[in-house]
Short mmCIF file of C-alpha atoms in Angstrom, two decimals:
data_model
loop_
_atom_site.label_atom_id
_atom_site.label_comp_id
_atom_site.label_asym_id
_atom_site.label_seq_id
_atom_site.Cartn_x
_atom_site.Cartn_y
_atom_site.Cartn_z
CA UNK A 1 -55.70 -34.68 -15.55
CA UNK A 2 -54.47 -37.27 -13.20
CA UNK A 3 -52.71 -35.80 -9.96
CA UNK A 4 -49.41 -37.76 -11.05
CA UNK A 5 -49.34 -35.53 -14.36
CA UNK A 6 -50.77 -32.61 -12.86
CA UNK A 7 -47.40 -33.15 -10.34
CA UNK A 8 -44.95 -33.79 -13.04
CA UNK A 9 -46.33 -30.43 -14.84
CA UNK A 10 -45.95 -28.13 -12.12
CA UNK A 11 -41.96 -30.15 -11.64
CA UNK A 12 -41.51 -29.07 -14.84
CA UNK A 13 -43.03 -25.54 -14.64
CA UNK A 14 -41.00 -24.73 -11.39
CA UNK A 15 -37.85 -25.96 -13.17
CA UNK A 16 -38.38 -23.64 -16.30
CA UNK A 17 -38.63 -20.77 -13.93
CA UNK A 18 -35.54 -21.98 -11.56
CA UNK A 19 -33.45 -21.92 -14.57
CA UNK A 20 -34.53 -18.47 -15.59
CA UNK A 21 -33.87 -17.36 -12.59
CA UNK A 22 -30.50 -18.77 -12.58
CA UNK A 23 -29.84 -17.61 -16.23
CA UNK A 24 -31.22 -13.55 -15.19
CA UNK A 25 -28.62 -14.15 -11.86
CA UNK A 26 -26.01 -14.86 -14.36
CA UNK A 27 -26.41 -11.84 -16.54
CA UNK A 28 -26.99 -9.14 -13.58
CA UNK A 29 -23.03 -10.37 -12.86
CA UNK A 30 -22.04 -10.32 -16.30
CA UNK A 31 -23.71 -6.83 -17.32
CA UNK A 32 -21.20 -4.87 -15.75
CA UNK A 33 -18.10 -6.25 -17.18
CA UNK A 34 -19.94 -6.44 -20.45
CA UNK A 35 -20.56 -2.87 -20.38
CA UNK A 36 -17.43 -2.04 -19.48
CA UNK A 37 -15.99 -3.72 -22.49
CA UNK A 38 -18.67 -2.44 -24.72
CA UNK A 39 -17.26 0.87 -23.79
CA UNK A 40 -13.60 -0.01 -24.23
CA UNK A 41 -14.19 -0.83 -27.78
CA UNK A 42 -16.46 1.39 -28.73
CA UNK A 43 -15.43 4.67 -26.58
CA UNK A 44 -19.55 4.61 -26.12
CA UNK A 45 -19.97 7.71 -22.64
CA UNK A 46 -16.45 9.12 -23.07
CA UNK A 47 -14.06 5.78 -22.45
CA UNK A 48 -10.85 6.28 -23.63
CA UNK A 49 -9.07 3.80 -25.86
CA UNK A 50 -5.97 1.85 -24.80
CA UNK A 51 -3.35 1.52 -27.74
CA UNK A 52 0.41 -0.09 -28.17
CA UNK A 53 3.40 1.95 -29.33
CA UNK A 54 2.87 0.24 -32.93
CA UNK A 55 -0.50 1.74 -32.49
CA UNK A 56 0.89 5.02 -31.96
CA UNK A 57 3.33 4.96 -34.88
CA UNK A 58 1.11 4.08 -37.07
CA UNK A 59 -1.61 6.81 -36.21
CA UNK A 60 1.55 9.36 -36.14
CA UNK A 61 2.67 8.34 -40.20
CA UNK A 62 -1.42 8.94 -41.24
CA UNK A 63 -1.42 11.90 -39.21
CA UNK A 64 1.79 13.27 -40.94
CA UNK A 65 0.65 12.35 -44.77
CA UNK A 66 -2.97 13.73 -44.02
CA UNK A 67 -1.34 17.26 -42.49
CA UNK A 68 -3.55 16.60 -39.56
CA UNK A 69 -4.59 19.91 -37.57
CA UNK A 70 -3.94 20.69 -34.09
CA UNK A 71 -6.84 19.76 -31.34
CA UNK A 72 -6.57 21.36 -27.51
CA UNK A 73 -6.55 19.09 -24.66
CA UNK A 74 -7.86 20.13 -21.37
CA UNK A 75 -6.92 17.94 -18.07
CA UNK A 76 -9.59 17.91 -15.52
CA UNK A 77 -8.54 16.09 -11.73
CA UNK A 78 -10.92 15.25 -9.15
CA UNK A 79 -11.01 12.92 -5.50
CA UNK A 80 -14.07 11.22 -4.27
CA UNK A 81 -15.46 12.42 -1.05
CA UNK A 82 -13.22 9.93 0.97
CA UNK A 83 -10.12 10.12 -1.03
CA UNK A 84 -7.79 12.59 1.14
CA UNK A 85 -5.16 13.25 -1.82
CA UNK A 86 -4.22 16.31 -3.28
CA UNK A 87 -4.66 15.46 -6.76
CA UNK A 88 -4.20 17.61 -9.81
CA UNK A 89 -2.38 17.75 -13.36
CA UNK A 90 0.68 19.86 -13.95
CA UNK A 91 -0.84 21.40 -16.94
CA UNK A 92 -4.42 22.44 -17.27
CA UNK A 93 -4.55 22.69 -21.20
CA UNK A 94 -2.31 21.88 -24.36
CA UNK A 95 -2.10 21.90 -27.67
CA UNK A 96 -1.44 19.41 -29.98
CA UNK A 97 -1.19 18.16 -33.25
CA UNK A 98 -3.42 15.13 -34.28
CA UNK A 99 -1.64 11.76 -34.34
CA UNK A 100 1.38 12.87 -32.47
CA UNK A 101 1.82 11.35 -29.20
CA UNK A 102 1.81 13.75 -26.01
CA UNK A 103 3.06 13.03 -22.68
CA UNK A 104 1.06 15.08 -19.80
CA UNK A 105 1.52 14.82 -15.92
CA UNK A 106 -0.72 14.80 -12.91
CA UNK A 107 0.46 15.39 -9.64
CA UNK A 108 -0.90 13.15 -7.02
CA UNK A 109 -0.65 13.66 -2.49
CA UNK A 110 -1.40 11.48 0.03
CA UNK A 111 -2.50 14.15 2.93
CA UNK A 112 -3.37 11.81 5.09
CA UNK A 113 -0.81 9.71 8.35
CA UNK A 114 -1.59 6.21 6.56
CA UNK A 115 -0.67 4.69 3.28
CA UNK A 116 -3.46 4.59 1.06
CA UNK A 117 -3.95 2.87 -2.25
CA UNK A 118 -6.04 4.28 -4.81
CA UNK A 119 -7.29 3.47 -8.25
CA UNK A 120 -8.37 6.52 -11.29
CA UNK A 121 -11.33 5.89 -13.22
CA UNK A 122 -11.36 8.27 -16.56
CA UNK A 123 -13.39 9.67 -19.67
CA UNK A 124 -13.11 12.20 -22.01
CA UNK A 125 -15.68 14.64 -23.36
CA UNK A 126 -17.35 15.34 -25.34
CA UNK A 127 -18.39 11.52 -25.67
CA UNK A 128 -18.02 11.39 -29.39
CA UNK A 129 -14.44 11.87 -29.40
CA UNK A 130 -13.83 8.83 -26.68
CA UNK A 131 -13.20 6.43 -29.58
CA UNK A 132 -10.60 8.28 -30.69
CA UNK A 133 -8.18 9.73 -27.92
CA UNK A 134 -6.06 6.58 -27.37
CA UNK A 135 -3.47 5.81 -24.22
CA UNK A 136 -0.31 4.21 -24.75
CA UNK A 137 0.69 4.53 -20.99
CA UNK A 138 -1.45 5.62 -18.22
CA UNK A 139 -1.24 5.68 -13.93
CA UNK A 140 -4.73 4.94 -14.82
CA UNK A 141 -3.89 1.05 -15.62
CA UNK A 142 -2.74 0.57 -12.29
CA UNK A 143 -3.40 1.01 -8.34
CA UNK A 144 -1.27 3.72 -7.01
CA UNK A 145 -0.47 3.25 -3.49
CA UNK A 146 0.93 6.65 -1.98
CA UNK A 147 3.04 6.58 1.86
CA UNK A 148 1.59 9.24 4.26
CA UNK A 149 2.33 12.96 2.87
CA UNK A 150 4.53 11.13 -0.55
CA UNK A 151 3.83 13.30 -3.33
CA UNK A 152 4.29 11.98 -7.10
CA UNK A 153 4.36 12.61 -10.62
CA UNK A 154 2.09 10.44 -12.54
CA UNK A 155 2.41 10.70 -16.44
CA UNK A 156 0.16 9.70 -19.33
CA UNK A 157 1.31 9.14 -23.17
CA UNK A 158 -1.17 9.72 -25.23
CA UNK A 159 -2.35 10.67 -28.80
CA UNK A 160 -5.91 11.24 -30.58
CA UNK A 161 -6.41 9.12 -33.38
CA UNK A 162 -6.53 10.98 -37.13
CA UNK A 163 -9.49 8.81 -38.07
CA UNK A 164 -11.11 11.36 -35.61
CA UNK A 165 -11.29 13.54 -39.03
CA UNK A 166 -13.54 11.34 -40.74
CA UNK A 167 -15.96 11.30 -38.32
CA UNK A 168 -19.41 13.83 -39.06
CA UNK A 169 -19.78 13.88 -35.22
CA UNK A 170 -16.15 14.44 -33.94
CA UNK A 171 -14.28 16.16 -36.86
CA UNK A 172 -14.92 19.69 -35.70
CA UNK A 173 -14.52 19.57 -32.23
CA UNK A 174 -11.92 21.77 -31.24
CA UNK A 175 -11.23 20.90 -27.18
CA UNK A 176 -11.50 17.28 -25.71
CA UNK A 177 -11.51 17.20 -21.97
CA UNK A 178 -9.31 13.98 -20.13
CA UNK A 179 -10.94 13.57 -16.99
CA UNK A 180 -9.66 11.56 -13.71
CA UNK A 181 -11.15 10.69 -10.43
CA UNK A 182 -9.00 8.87 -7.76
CA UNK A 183 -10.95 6.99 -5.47
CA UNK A 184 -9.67 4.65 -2.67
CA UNK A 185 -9.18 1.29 -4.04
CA UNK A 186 -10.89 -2.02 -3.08
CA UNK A 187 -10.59 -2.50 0.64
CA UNK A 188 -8.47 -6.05 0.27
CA UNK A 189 -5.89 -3.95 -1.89
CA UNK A 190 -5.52 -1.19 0.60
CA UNK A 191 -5.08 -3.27 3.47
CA UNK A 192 -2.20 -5.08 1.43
CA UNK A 193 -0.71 -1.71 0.57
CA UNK A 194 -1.14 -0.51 4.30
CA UNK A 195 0.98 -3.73 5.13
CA UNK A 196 3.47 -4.12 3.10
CA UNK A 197 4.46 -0.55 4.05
CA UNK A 198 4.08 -1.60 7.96
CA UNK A 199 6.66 -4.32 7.24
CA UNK A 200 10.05 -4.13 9.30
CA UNK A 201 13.35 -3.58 7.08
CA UNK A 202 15.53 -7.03 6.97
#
């Protein structure tokens, strides 16, 4: 093999393997939203569902006609390490019926002298039953930004879904757990937050 061909092979091989490496770059940055929407639509490791009003009617009417059972609902609240909020929900458990929509409260304080903004990740367990517990409206979908010491009341509408009854793995389960952490949000967020509450009064 002549050293001009033997050149234009290796030009070849090392662009093969550039654009791999370019293509396996690509997917480590898409994996995580991927999986994260994976999860959304599937409720795959406990993610909750997100659902509309309409949603929520609709699941309420099936509930109704199919004389749907009651299910328990435990609220579970923790910070992360650095998160120095008092954070807990009003109620620990409830009861309620299947397809009706529920409105529960946490309680959320900033203990610390500074503003600080935070943001709640969530899941439910058991995992099976993620699919199914849906939220209409949720502190969850937002950042929460909280003035030194401000204490608030942070409420979540929510209903499980009555096609939870079909379901081998989820139809018996008698207690689903709705979990929260509250960790501080990104640092470009809480620096806004810290400003905008710095800013003089006009």
């Amino acid at each position: 093999m002549s050293t001009v061909a033997l050149e234009q092979k290796n030009l070849k091989v090392a662009i093969y393997a550039f654009a791999g490496a370019l293509a396996m770059l690509g997917l480590g940055y898409a994996a995580v939203p991927l999986y994260d929407l994976f999860c959304r639509v599937t409720g795959f490791g406990g993610t909750t569902q997100q659902a509309t009003e309409a949603d929520a009617d609709i699941a309420a009417r099936l509930a109704q006609s199919a004389g749907a059972r009651e299910i328990s609902i435990r609220f579970d609240a923790t910070t992360a390490a650095d998160m120095p909020w008092t954070f807990k929900p009003a109620q620990v458990t409830d009861k309620v019926q299947i397809g009706q929509r529920d409105l529960a409260f946490y309680t959320a304080k900033n203990n610390s002298n500074v503003p600080i903004t935070g943001t709640a990740t969530f899941n439910v367990e058991p995992e099976q039953t993620g699919a199914y517990f849906n939220k209409i409206q949720c502190f969850c979908f937002t950042e929460q930004t909280l003035q030194p010491g401000e204490e608030i009341r942070m409420p979540v509408l929510y209903y499980v879904d009555p096609a939870i009854l079909q379901d081998e793995n989820a139809k018996d389960v008698e207690q689903i757990t709705l979990s929260y952490t509250f960790h501080k949000a990104a640092q470009g967020a809480a620096v806004q937050g810290e400003k905008a509450a710095q800013k003089p009064e006009s």
